[in-house]
Coordinates of C-alpha atoms in Angstrom, one line a residue:
M1 CA -12.5 -19.9 13.9
S2 CA -9.7 -22.5 14.0
R3 CA -6.1 -21.7 13.4
P4 CA -5.2 -21.3 9.7
T5 CA -3.4 -24.3 8.2
I6 CA 0.1 -24.6 6.7
L7 CA 0.2 -27.7 4.5
T8 CA 3.6 -29.3 3.6
V9 CA 3.9 -31.8 0.8
D10 CA 7.0 -34.0 0.1
D11 CA 7.1 -37.7 -1.0
D12 CA 10.3 -38.3 1.1
E13 CA 9.0 -39.0 4.6
Q14 CA 12.2 -37.9 6.3
V15 CA 12.2 -34.6 4.4
S16 CA 8.5 -34.2 5.1
A17 CA 9.0 -34.7 8.8
A18 CA 12.0 -32.3 8.9
L19 CA 10.0 -29.6 7.1
S20 CA 7.0 -30.0 9.3
R21 CA 9.1 -29.9 12.4
D22 CA 10.8 -26.7 11.4
L23 CA 7.5 -25.0 10.6
K24 CA 5.8 -26.2 13.8
R25 CA 8.6 -24.8 16.0
Q26 CA 8.4 -21.4 14.3
Y27 CA 4.7 -21.0 13.6
G28 CA 2.9 -23.6 15.6
G29 CA 1.5 -21.1 18.0
Q30 CA -0.6 -19.3 15.3
Y31 CA -1.0 -22.0 12.6
R32 CA -1.8 -25.7 12.4
V33 CA 0.9 -27.5 10.4
M34 CA -0.3 -30.5 8.4
A35 CA 1.9 -32.8 6.3
A36 CA 1.1 -34.9 3.2
T37 CA 3.5 -37.3 1.3
S38 CA 1.8 -37.1 -2.1
G39 CA -0.2 -34.8 -4.3
A40 CA -3.3 -37.0 -4.0
E41 CA -3.1 -37.0 -0.2
A42 CA -2.6 -33.2 -0.2
L43 CA -5.7 -32.6 -2.4
S44 CA -7.7 -34.9 -0.1
L45 CA -6.7 -32.9 3.0
L46 CA -7.5 -29.6 1.2
G47 CA -10.9 -30.9 0.2
S48 CA -11.7 -31.9 3.9
L49 CA -10.6 -28.4 5.1
A50 CA -12.7 -26.7 2.5
L51 CA -15.8 -28.7 3.6
R52 CA -15.3 -27.5 7.2
G53 CA -14.7 -24.0 6.1
E54 CA -11.2 -23.9 7.6
P55 CA -8.7 -21.5 6.0
V56 CA -5.4 -22.6 4.4
A57 CA -2.7 -19.9 4.6
L58 CA 0.2 -21.6 2.9
I59 CA 1.1 -24.7 0.8
V60 CA 4.7 -25.7 0.8
T61 CA 5.4 -28.4 -1.7
D62 CA 8.4 -30.2 -3.3
Q63 CA 8.5 -30.1 -7.1
R64 CA 9.8 -33.5 -8.0
M65 CA 7.2 -36.0 -6.8
P66 CA 5.9 -39.2 -8.6
Q67 CA 2.4 -39.1 -10.1
M68 CA 2.0 -35.4 -9.5
T69 CA 4.6 -32.6 -9.6
G70 CA 4.5 -29.7 -7.1
V71 CA 3.4 -27.3 -9.9
E72 CA 0.6 -29.6 -10.9
L73 CA -0.5 -29.9 -7.3
L74 CA -0.6 -26.2 -6.8
A75 CA -2.6 -25.7 -9.9
K76 CA -5.3 -28.2 -8.7
A77 CA -5.1 -26.8 -5.1
R78 CA -6.6 -23.5 -6.3
E79 CA -10.0 -25.2 -6.4
D80 CA -10.2 -25.8 -2.7
A81 CA -7.7 -23.2 -1.4
P82 CA -7.8 -20.3 -3.9
D83 CA -6.3 -17.8 -1.5
A84 CA -3.5 -19.9 0.0
K85 CA 0.1 -18.7 -0.6
A86 CA 2.2 -21.1 -2.7
L87 CA 5.8 -21.9 -2.0
L88 CA 7.7 -24.4 -4.3
L89 CA 10.8 -26.3 -3.0
T90 CA 12.9 -27.2 -6.0
A91 CA 16.3 -28.2 -7.2
Y92 CA 18.5 -25.8 -9.2
A93 CA 17.7 -27.7 -12.4
D94 CA 14.0 -26.9 -12.1
T95 CA 14.3 -23.1 -11.7
D96 CA 13.0 -22.6 -15.2
V97 CA 9.8 -24.6 -14.4
A98 CA 9.4 -22.4 -11.2
I99 CA 9.7 -19.2 -13.2
V100 CA 7.1 -20.3 -15.7
A101 CA 4.8 -21.2 -12.8
I102 CA 5.0 -17.7 -11.5
N103 CA 3.1 -16.5 -14.6
E104 CA 0.9 -19.6 -15.3
I105 CA -0.4 -20.6 -11.8
G106 CA 0.5 -17.6 -9.7
L107 CA 3.3 -19.2 -7.8
D108 CA 4.3 -16.8 -5.0
Y109 CA 7.9 -18.0 -4.4
Y110 CA 10.3 -20.8 -5.1
L111 CA 13.1 -21.9 -2.8
L112 CA 16.1 -24.1 -3.6
K113 CA 16.6 -27.2 -1.5
P114 CA 18.0 -27.7 1.1
W115 CA 16.6 -24.9 3.2
D116 CA 19.1 -25.2 6.0
P117 CA 19.6 -23.2 8.1
P118 CA 15.8 -22.4 8.3
Q119 CA 16.4 -19.2 10.3
E120 CA 18.2 -17.7 7.3
R121 CA 16.7 -19.4 4.2
L122 CA 13.2 -20.6 5.0
F123 CA 11.6 -18.5 7.8
P124 CA 12.2 -15.0 6.2
V125 CA 10.4 -16.2 3.0
V126 CA 7.5 -17.8 5.0
D127 CA 7.2 -14.7 7.2
D128 CA 6.6 -12.6 4.1
L129 CA 4.1 -15.0 2.6
L130 CA 2.1 -15.4 5.9
G131 CA 2.2 -11.6 6.5
D132 CA 0.7 -11.1 3.0
W133 CA -2.0 -13.7 3.7
Q134 CA -2.9 -12.2 7.1
R135 CA -3.3 -8.7 5.6
A136 CA -5.7 -10.1 3.0
H137 CA -7.7 -12.1 5.6
P138 CA -8.3 -9.7 8.5
E139 CA -11.3 -11.6 9.6
V140 CA -9.0 -14.4 10.7
T141 CA -6.6 -12.2 12.6
S142 CA -8.5 -9.2 13.9
D143 CA -10.9 -8.2 16.7
L144 CA -11.2 -4.5 15.5
R145 CA -14.6 -3.8 14.1
I146 CA -16.1 -0.8 12.3
V147 CA -19.8 -0.2 11.8
G148 CA -20.9 2.4 9.3
D149 CA -22.5 3.3 5.9
R150 CA -20.5 2.3 2.8
W151 CA -21.2 5.7 1.3
S152 CA -19.7 7.6 4.3
D153 CA -16.6 9.7 3.4
R154 CA -15.5 9.4 7.1
A155 CA -15.8 5.6 7.0
H156 CA -13.8 5.4 3.8
E157 CA -11.1 7.7 5.4
L158 CA -10.8 5.4 8.4
K159 CA -10.8 2.2 6.5
T160 CA -8.2 3.6 4.1
F161 CA -6.0 4.6 7.1
L162 CA -6.3 1.1 8.7
A163 CA -5.6 -0.7 5.4
R164 CA -2.6 1.4 4.5
N165 CA -1.2 1.0 8.0
H166 CA -1.7 -2.8 7.9
V167 CA -4.2 -2.8 10.8
P168 CA -6.7 -5.7 10.1
Y169 CA -10.3 -4.9 10.8
Q170 CA -13.8 -6.3 10.2
W171 CA -16.3 -4.0 8.4
Y172 CA -20.1 -4.1 9.0
D173 CA -22.5 -2.1 6.9
V174 CA -25.2 -0.9 9.2
E175 CA -27.8 -1.0 6.4
R176 CA -26.9 -4.4 5.0
D177 CA -25.4 -6.6 7.8
D178 CA -27.5 -7.9 10.7
E179 CA -24.4 -7.9 12.9
G180 CA -23.8 -4.3 12.0
R181 CA -27.2 -3.3 13.1
R182 CA -26.9 -5.4 16.3
L183 CA -23.6 -3.7 17.2
Y184 CA -25.1 -0.3 16.4
D185 CA -28.1 -0.9 18.7
L186 CA -25.9 -2.4 21.4
A187 CA -23.7 0.6 21.5
G188 CA -26.7 2.9 21.8
S189 CA -25.6 4.8 18.7
S190 CA -27.2 7.5 16.6
A191 CA -26.5 8.4 13.0
E192 CA -24.0 11.1 14.2
D193 CA -21.9 8.4 15.8
L194 CA -21.2 6.6 12.6
P195 CA -18.7 5.3 11.7
L196 CA -18.6 3.4 15.1
V197 CA -15.1 1.9 15.8
L198 CA -15.0 -1.0 18.3
P199 CA -11.4 -1.7 19.5
P200 CA -11.0 -4.9 21.5
D201 CA -9.4 -3.2 24.5
A202 CA -11.0 0.2 24.7
E203 CA -14.3 2.1 24.7
P204 CA -16.2 2.5 21.4
L205 CA -15.0 5.4 19.3
R206 CA -17.9 7.4 17.7
S207 CA -17.0 9.0 14.4
P208 CA -13.4 9.5 15.4
A209 CA -10.8 11.6 13.7
V210 CA -7.9 9.6 12.2
R211 CA -5.5 10.9 14.9
E212 CA -7.9 9.7 17.6
L213 CA -8.2 6.3 16.0
A214 CA -4.4 6.1 15.7
A215 CA -4.0 6.9 19.4
A216 CA -6.6 4.3 20.4
L217 CA -4.6 1.7 18.5
H218 CA -1.4 2.6 20.3
L219 CA 0.2 3.9 17.1
H220 CA 2.8 6.6 17.7
T221 CA 1.4 10.1 17.1
D222 CA 4.1 12.1 19.0
A223 CA 7.8 12.3 18.8
R224 CA 9.9 10.9 21.7
H225 CA 12.8 13.3 21.7
A226 CA 13.4 17.0 21.7
L227 CA 16.1 17.0 19.0
Y228 CA 17.0 14.7 16.1
D229 CA 19.8 14.5 13.7
V230 CA 17.4 14.2 10.8
C231 CA 13.6 14.6 10.4
I232 CA 12.1 13.1 7.3
V233 CA 8.7 14.4 6.2
G234 CA 6.8 11.8 4.4
A235 CA 6.9 8.0 4.5
G236 CA 6.7 7.1 0.8
P237 CA 9.5 5.2 -1.0
A238 CA 11.9 8.1 -0.8
G239 CA 11.2 8.8 2.9
L240 CA 11.4 5.2 4.0
A241 CA 14.6 4.7 2.1
A242 CA 16.0 7.8 3.8
G243 CA 14.9 6.5 7.1
V244 CA 16.6 3.1 6.6
Y245 CA 19.9 4.7 5.6
A246 CA 19.9 7.4 8.3
A247 CA 19.0 5.1 11.1
S248 CA 21.3 2.3 10.0
E249 CA 24.2 4.8 9.9
G250 CA 23.6 5.9 13.5
L251 CA 21.6 9.1 13.0
R252 CA 18.8 9.8 15.4
T253 CA 15.9 9.7 12.9
V254 CA 12.2 10.5 13.0
I255 CA 9.8 10.1 10.1
V256 CA 6.5 12.2 10.1
E257 CA 3.7 10.8 8.0
R258 CA 0.2 12.4 7.7
E259 CA -1.5 9.3 6.4
A260 CA 0.3 5.9 6.1
P261 CA 3.7 4.5 5.0
G262 CA 4.0 3.9 1.3
G263 CA 2.8 7.2 -0.1
Q264 CA 1.1 7.2 -3.4
A265 CA 3.0 4.1 -4.4
G266 CA 1.6 2.3 -1.4
Q267 CA -1.8 2.3 -3.0
S268 CA -0.7 0.5 -6.1
A269 CA -2.2 -3.0 -6.5
A270 CA 1.0 -4.2 -8.3
I271 CA 4.5 -2.8 -9.0
E272 CA 5.9 -5.1 -11.6
N273 CA 9.0 -3.3 -12.8
Y274 CA 10.8 -2.9 -9.5
L275 CA 14.2 -4.6 -9.6
G276 CA 14.5 -7.9 -7.7
F277 CA 10.8 -8.9 -7.7
P278 CA 10.2 -11.0 -10.9
R279 CA 6.5 -11.6 -9.9
G280 CA 6.0 -8.0 -8.9
L281 CA 4.7 -6.9 -5.5
S282 CA 2.0 -4.6 -4.2
G283 CA 2.7 -1.1 -3.0
S284 CA 1.4 -2.2 0.4
D285 CA 3.8 -5.1 0.5
L286 CA 6.7 -2.8 -0.5
A287 CA 5.8 -0.3 2.2
Q288 CA 5.5 -3.1 4.8
R289 CA 8.9 -4.5 4.0
A290 CA 10.5 -1.0 4.1
L291 CA 8.8 -0.2 7.4
A292 CA 10.1 -3.4 8.9
Q293 CA 13.6 -2.2 8.0
V294 CA 13.0 1.2 9.4
S295 CA 11.9 -0.2 12.7
R296 CA 14.7 -2.7 12.8
F297 CA 17.3 0.1 12.7
G298 CA 15.5 2.2 15.3
A299 CA 14.0 5.1 13.4
E300 CA 10.8 6.6 14.9
L301 CA 7.6 6.8 12.9
V302 CA 5.1 9.5 13.9
L303 CA 1.7 8.9 12.2
A304 CA -1.5 10.8 11.6
R305 CA 0.2 14.2 11.9
D306 CA 0.1 17.0 9.4
V307 CA 3.2 19.2 9.1
S308 CA 2.1 22.8 8.7
G309 CA 5.4 24.8 8.6
L310 CA 9.2 24.8 8.6
E311 CA 11.3 27.3 10.6
Q312 CA 15.0 27.9 10.9
R313 CA 15.9 28.1 14.6
G314 CA 19.6 28.8 14.7
P315 CA 21.5 25.6 13.9
A316 CA 18.2 23.6 14.1
R317 CA 15.3 23.2 11.8
A318 CA 11.8 23.0 13.3
L319 CA 8.8 21.2 11.7
L320 CA 5.6 22.7 13.0
L321 CA 2.8 20.1 13.5
D322 CA -0.9 20.4 13.7
G323 CA -1.9 20.9 17.3
A324 CA 0.9 23.4 18.0
D325 CA 3.6 20.8 18.5
A326 CA 7.0 21.0 16.8
I327 CA 9.9 18.6 16.1
E328 CA 13.4 20.0 15.9
A329 CA 16.2 18.4 13.9
R330 CA 19.7 19.3 12.7
S331 CA 18.7 18.5 9.2
V332 CA 15.4 17.8 7.3
V333 CA 14.5 15.6 4.3
L334 CA 11.3 16.7 2.4
A335 CA 9.8 13.5 0.9
T336 CA 6.2 14.5 0.9
G337 CA 5.6 13.2 -2.6
V338 CA 2.6 14.1 -4.7
S339 CA -1.2 13.7 -4.7
Y340 CA -3.6 13.1 -7.6
R341 CA -4.6 16.3 -9.4
R342 CA -8.2 17.3 -8.8
L343 CA -10.8 16.7 -11.4
D344 CA -12.6 20.1 -11.8
V345 CA -16.1 19.2 -13.0
D346 CA -19.6 19.6 -11.5
G347 CA -20.4 17.3 -8.6
I348 CA -17.0 15.8 -8.0
D349 CA -16.1 17.7 -4.8
R350 CA -19.6 17.2 -3.3
L351 CA -19.5 13.4 -3.8
Q352 CA -15.8 12.8 -2.9
G353 CA -15.7 9.9 -0.4
R354 CA -19.2 9.0 -1.4
G355 CA -18.5 7.0 -4.6
V356 CA -15.8 9.4 -6.0
Y357 CA -12.2 8.7 -4.9
Y358 CA -8.8 9.9 -5.8
G359 CA -6.5 6.9 -6.2
A360 CA -7.6 3.4 -5.0
N361 CA -6.1 1.0 -2.5
A362 CA -5.8 -2.6 -3.4
S363 CA -8.4 -3.2 -0.6
D364 CA -11.0 -0.9 -2.3
A365 CA -11.6 -3.5 -5.0
A366 CA -13.7 -5.9 -2.9
Q367 CA -16.3 -3.3 -2.1
C368 CA -17.1 -2.9 -5.8
S369 CA -18.1 -6.6 -6.2
D370 CA -20.5 -7.1 -9.1
D371 CA -20.8 -3.3 -9.8
V372 CA -19.8 -1.2 -12.8
V373 CA -16.8 0.9 -12.0
Y374 CA -15.3 3.9 -13.8
V375 CA -11.6 4.8 -13.7
V376 CA -10.4 8.2 -15.1
G377 CA -6.8 8.3 -16.3
G378 CA -4.4 6.9 -18.9
A379 CA -1.1 6.3 -17.1
N380 CA 0.2 3.2 -15.3
S381 CA -1.5 4.0 -12.0
A382 CA -4.9 4.0 -13.7
G383 CA -4.1 0.8 -15.6
Q384 CA -3.0 -1.0 -12.4
A385 CA -6.1 0.1 -10.6
A386 CA -8.4 -0.9 -13.5
L387 CA -7.0 -4.4 -13.5
N388 CA -7.2 -4.8 -9.7
L389 CA -10.8 -3.5 -9.7
A390 CA -11.7 -5.9 -12.5
R391 CA -11.0 -8.9 -10.2
F392 CA -14.2 -8.0 -8.4
A393 CA -16.3 -5.6 -10.5
K394 CA -18.8 -6.7 -13.1
Q395 CA -17.3 -4.2 -15.5
V396 CA -14.5 -1.6 -15.4
V397 CA -14.7 1.4 -17.8
L398 CA -11.4 3.2 -18.3
V399 CA -12.0 6.8 -19.4
V400 CA -9.0 8.3 -21.3
R401 CA -8.6 11.8 -22.7
G402 CA -6.1 10.7 -25.3
P403 CA -6.6 8.7 -28.6
A404 CA -4.8 5.6 -27.3
L405 CA -3.3 4.1 -24.2
A406 CA 0.1 3.2 -25.8
A407 CA 1.4 6.8 -25.5
T408 CA 1.0 7.1 -21.8
M409 CA 0.9 3.5 -20.4
S410 CA 3.5 0.7 -20.3
S411 CA 3.0 -1.9 -22.9
Y412 CA 2.6 -4.8 -20.5
L413 CA -0.3 -3.1 -18.9
V414 CA -1.9 -2.2 -22.2
N415 CA -1.7 -5.8 -23.3
R416 CA -3.4 -7.0 -20.1
I417 CA -6.2 -4.4 -20.3
T418 CA -6.8 -5.3 -23.9
A419 CA -7.0 -9.0 -22.9
A420 CA -9.3 -8.5 -19.9
D421 CA -12.9 -9.4 -20.8
N422 CA -14.5 -7.0 -18.3
V423 CA -12.4 -3.9 -19.0
T424 CA -13.6 -1.4 -21.6
V425 CA -11.5 1.5 -22.7
R426 CA -13.2 4.8 -23.8
C427 CA -10.5 6.9 -25.5
D428 CA -10.9 10.5 -26.5
S429 CA -13.4 10.8 -23.6
E430 CA -13.8 12.9 -20.4
V431 CA -16.1 13.1 -17.5
L432 CA -18.3 16.3 -17.6
E433 CA -20.4 15.8 -14.5
A434 CA -21.0 13.6 -11.5
A435 CA -24.5 13.5 -9.8
G436 CA -26.3 11.7 -7.1
D437 CA -28.4 12.0 -4.0
G438 CA -26.0 11.4 -1.1
H439 CA -23.7 9.2 -3.2
L440 CA -22.6 8.9 -6.8
E441 CA -25.4 7.6 -9.0
T442 CA -24.7 8.9 -12.6
L443 CA -21.8 10.3 -14.7
T444 CA -21.9 12.3 -17.8
I445 CA -19.2 11.4 -20.3
R446 CA -18.3 13.4 -23.4
N447 CA -16.6 12.1 -26.5
R448 CA -14.0 14.8 -27.3
V449 CA -14.0 14.0 -31.0
T450 CA -17.7 13.9 -31.8
D451 CA -18.7 16.2 -28.8
E452 CA -21.5 13.8 -28.0
A453 CA -22.4 13.4 -24.3
E454 CA -23.9 10.4 -22.6
E455 CA -25.3 10.0 -19.0
V456 CA -24.5 6.6 -17.5
P457 CA -25.4 5.0 -14.2
A458 CA -22.4 4.7 -11.9
S459 CA -21.7 4.1 -8.2
W460 CA -17.9 4.2 -8.3
L461 CA -15.4 6.6 -9.9
F462 CA -11.7 6.4 -9.2
I463 CA -9.6 9.3 -10.5
F464 CA -5.9 9.1 -11.6
I465 CA -5.1 12.3 -13.6
G466 CA -1.6 13.5 -12.9
A467 CA 0.3 14.7 -9.9
T468 CA 0.4 17.8 -7.7
P469 CA 3.3 18.2 -5.2
R470 CA 2.4 18.2 -1.5
T471 CA 4.2 21.5 -0.8
G472 CA 1.3 23.9 0.0
W473 CA 2.4 24.0 3.6
L474 CA 5.9 25.4 2.7
D475 CA 6.5 29.1 3.0
A476 CA 8.8 31.3 1.0
G477 CA 11.8 29.9 2.8
I478 CA 11.8 27.0 0.4
A479 CA 12.0 27.8 -3.3
C480 CA 9.6 26.0 -5.6
D481 CA 8.7 26.3 -9.3
E482 CA 5.4 27.7 -10.5
R483 CA 3.7 24.2 -10.1
G484 CA 5.0 23.8 -6.5
F485 CA 7.9 21.3 -7.1
V486 CA 10.9 22.0 -4.9
L487 CA 14.0 23.4 -6.5
T488 CA 17.3 21.7 -5.4
G489 CA 21.0 21.9 -6.1
P490 CA 21.8 23.2 -9.6
D491 CA 18.2 24.3 -10.1
L492 CA 18.8 27.1 -7.5
A493 CA 21.6 28.6 -9.7
G494 CA 20.8 32.0 -11.0
L495 CA 17.8 32.4 -8.7
S496 CA 17.5 36.2 -8.6
D497 CA 14.4 36.7 -6.5
P498 CA 14.1 35.8 -2.8
P499 CA 14.5 33.3 -1.4
M500 CA 18.1 33.2 -2.6
W501 CA 20.8 30.7 -1.6
P502 CA 22.3 32.4 1.5
L503 CA 25.7 30.8 1.8
A504 CA 29.1 31.2 0.0
R505 CA 29.3 27.5 -0.8
P506 CA 27.1 26.1 -3.6
P507 CA 24.1 24.0 -2.5
L508 CA 24.6 20.3 -2.3
P509 CA 22.8 18.3 -5.1
L510 CA 19.5 17.7 -3.3
E511 CA 19.7 20.7 -1.0
T512 CA 16.9 23.2 -1.1
S513 CA 17.1 27.0 -0.7
M514 CA 17.3 26.5 3.1
P515 CA 20.6 25.0 4.0
G516 CA 20.4 21.6 5.7
V517 CA 16.9 20.9 4.2
F518 CA 17.0 18.3 1.4
A519 CA 14.2 17.2 -1.0
A520 CA 13.9 13.6 -2.3
G521 CA 11.5 11.7 -4.5
D522 CA 8.5 13.0 -6.5
V523 CA 8.3 16.3 -4.7
R524 CA 11.6 17.4 -6.2
L525 CA 11.6 19.2 -9.6
E526 CA 12.7 17.0 -12.5
S527 CA 12.5 13.8 -10.4
M528 CA 11.8 10.7 -12.5
K529 CA 8.5 9.8 -10.8
R530 CA 9.3 6.1 -10.4
V531 CA 9.6 4.0 -7.2
A532 CA 13.2 3.0 -7.9
S533 CA 14.4 6.6 -8.5
A534 CA 12.6 7.8 -5.3
V535 CA 14.4 5.1 -3.3
G536 CA 17.7 6.3 -4.9
D537 CA 16.9 9.9 -3.9
G538 CA 16.1 8.9 -0.4
A539 CA 19.4 7.1 0.0
M540 CA 21.4 9.9 -1.6
S541 CA 19.7 12.5 0.6
I542 CA 21.3 10.8 3.7
Y543 CA 24.7 10.7 2.0
L544 CA 24.3 14.5 1.5
T545 CA 23.0 15.0 5.0
H546 CA 26.2 13.4 6.4
R547 CA 28.2 15.9 4.4
Y548 CA 26.1 18.8 5.6
L549 CA 26.3 17.8 9.3
A550 CA 30.1 17.5 8.9
M551 CA 30.2 21.1 7.8
T552 CA 28.2 22.4 10.8

């Protein structure tokens, strides 16, 4: 496949030449940069590229052009380049137009002219837009291939791990794709080998564990040092924020993550109420940006490792990992977050990973193309998932226990769900049973008011029904409430049963019952359960870590 195209549009030939020159110098190795000096010429070029099946990654256009404005061009360009990212160059007087275009035509970003120096003003914006485009188009950028059965729980686990770690791949269904069958036969595979993972520079991996896959992709699965200033458990918003602040302030920092950066928030198709992003951003995008900051400041990230215990070893704290390894640190931040509460009905556990899933990645939506999809839950996470799935699914049915969405979901989501033609809401309803031979085939849904039950055909069920803290691995050394949320600071006051606070000084605000161990984000009792508050917790935990280290 030819290089993806970046198209620039400006009616001023000198400005057009300067813009193309800057973009070619920075991106010419990976992208073909083409220039047009009018909207009509740009549409003609886009039509030619579409006929040849050549991808367009980014359109950068001036707003003030004769005959056709930049916004008008971008609206028409959707016909031939629907997936291209859109960047509008505009004067300060046109910012209102640009903001309206965010909602009306899906403008990705607007930038005030002039863009000099490009290293500070233009390239960071283009880097983000091209990064988003690449992650959405792995077939253009990846040689990693996976062959498997779409109803395989192991295949879903591996694809989720890759997607959430921003590793592009190509998926081939062994039953549906001729290329999948060819690769399966070529590798001399058997059913037990599926999913078959074919890295570009290594031997085939046959039904690998996540850690094995991570190692084959040269992702870090082991810590590099014997002792750290701070070890952060969990790479959700709280853990990543803690990592940025700790590493930027000179602390030797390691983050241990069992799955992928972003935590539960990383699976969100859209976070629209996070300060500073008027168009919103995906959880994946937020995690990628935060991870880039973490890496820039030098924090380590250890992936695909479960933490199984926490020990106090003199002045150090030891995190016990699966495989008998341990990481020692002078302080610890627990940012393990929460997982979705289990749906306790017949058939769910047996079919998990085979049509039944807890949560949904933004990338899960494409596999539901033209199907009927059921989503259980009435909070924001369920609403965002329903809208994302509706982009591909024939119909999305939202199953809600309560009498209305307004009590549990933000109004902007309720309005969008109500306006969506292919989203149906079944209030006062619950799933009674899931059934199927090898994968989900039917659901039984009961109306909680009339007590009437109905069996419906279904291949996909995504569950969003509340949060359970990821603290099952902690022993009695860390005090938790009856639901498993970690007690910190003032919540430890008056604790009469072991474990009791062991020191004469009072615990610091986010400090747990083990001195030097802090809790941040959703895992902490009485946390706000919002991305912004988790980020704040992560930052505050490092401020408190500095205070603790100064005492020891």
